[in-house]
XYZ file of C-alpha atoms in Angstrom:
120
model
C 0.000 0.000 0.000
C 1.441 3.362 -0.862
C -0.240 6.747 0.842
C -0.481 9.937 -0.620
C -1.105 13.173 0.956
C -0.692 15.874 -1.310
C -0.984 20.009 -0.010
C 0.033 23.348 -1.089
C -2.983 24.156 -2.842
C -4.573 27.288 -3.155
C -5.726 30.629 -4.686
C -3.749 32.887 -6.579
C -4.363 35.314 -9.441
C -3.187 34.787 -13.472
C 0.187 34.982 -13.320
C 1.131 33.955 -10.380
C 2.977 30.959 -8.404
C 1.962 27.637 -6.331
C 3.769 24.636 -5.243
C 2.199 20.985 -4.375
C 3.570 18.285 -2.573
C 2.741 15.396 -1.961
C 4.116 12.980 0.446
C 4.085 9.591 0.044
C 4.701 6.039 2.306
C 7.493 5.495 -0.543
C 8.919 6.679 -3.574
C 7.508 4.352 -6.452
C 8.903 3.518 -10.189
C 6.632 5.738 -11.585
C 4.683 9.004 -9.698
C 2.413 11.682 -11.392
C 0.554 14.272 -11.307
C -2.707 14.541 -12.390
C -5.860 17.315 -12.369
C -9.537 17.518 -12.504
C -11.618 20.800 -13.440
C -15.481 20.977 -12.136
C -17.446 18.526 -14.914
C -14.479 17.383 -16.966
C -12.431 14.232 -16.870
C -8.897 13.693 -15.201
C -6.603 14.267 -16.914
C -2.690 13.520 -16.508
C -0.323 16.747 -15.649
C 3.229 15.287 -15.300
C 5.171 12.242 -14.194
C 8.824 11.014 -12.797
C 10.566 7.996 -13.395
C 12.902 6.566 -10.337
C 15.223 7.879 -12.569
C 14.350 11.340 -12.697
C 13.299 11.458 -16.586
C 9.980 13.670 -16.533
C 7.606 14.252 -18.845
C 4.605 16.860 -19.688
C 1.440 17.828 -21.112
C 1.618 19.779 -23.590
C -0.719 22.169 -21.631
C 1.696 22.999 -18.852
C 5.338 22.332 -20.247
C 7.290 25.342 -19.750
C 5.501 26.098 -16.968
C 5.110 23.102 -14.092
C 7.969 21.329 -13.207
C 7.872 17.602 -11.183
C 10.502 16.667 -8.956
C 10.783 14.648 -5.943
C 13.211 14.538 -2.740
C 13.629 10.927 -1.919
C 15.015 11.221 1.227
C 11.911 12.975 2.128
C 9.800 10.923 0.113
C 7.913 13.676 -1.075
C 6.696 14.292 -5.031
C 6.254 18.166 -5.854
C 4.740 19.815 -8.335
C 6.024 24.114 -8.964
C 3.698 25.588 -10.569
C 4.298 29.241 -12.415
C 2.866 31.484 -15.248
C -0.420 30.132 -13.815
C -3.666 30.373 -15.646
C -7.416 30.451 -15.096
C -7.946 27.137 -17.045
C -4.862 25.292 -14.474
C -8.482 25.624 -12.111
C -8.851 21.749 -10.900
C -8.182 19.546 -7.710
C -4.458 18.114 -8.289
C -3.924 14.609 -7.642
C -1.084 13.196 -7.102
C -0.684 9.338 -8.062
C 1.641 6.213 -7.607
C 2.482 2.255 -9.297
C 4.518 -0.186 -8.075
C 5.369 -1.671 -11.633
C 8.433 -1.052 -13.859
C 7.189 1.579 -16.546
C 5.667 5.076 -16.367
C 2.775 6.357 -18.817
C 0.531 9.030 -18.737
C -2.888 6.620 -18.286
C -4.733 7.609 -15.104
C -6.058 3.571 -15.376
C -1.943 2.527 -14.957
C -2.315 3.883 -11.460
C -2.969 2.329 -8.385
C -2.623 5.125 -5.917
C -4.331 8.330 -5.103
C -4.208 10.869 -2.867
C -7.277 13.054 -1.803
C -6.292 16.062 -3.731
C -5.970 19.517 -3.341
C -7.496 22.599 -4.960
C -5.875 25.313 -7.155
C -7.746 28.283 -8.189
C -6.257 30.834 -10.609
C -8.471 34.094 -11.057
C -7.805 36.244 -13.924
């Protein structure tokens, strides 16, 4: 079992700044982040191998970065440039197995989320 407790959430205007973390039970192959706006589906943000290699959406590269502090075992998620439509609950999300995609069905674990709201 792998917990997730992400935080850092918040409300800030266009523009503007936020960080998420997440802490976790332990550091797994493959961690994510993922979002979900009021009445749409979730959809994947960003990932990190146990490697380091990341990867993003196309919506928020340049812009959010992933990293992660093993010793901590935390997963973060810096958000900047921020715009109204980054508005969703941020989830962050774990699997124990040996590859990392961007398929919210891949993952096993969830945290409860946490809300970002970006007013313009």
């Amino acid at each position: 079992q792998v917990q997730l407790v992400e935080s850092g959430g918040g409300s800030v205007q266009a523009g503007g700044s936020l960080r998420l973390s997440c802490t976790t039970s332990t550091i797994t192959y493959c961690m994510a982040w993922f979002r979900q706006a009021p009445g749409k589906q979730r959809e994947w943000v960003a990932r990190i191998t146990n490697y380091g290699t990341t990867d993003y959406a196309d919506s928020v590269k340049g812009r959010f970065t992933i990293s992660k502090d093993n010793a901590k075992t935390t997963l973060y998620l810096q958000m900047n440039s921020l715009k109204p439509e980054d508005t969703a609950s941020y989830y962050c999300a774990a699997h124990r197995r040996d590859f990392c995609s961007s398929s919210l069905t891949d993952f096993t674990y969830w945290g409860q989320g946490t809300q970002v709201t970006v007013s313009s």
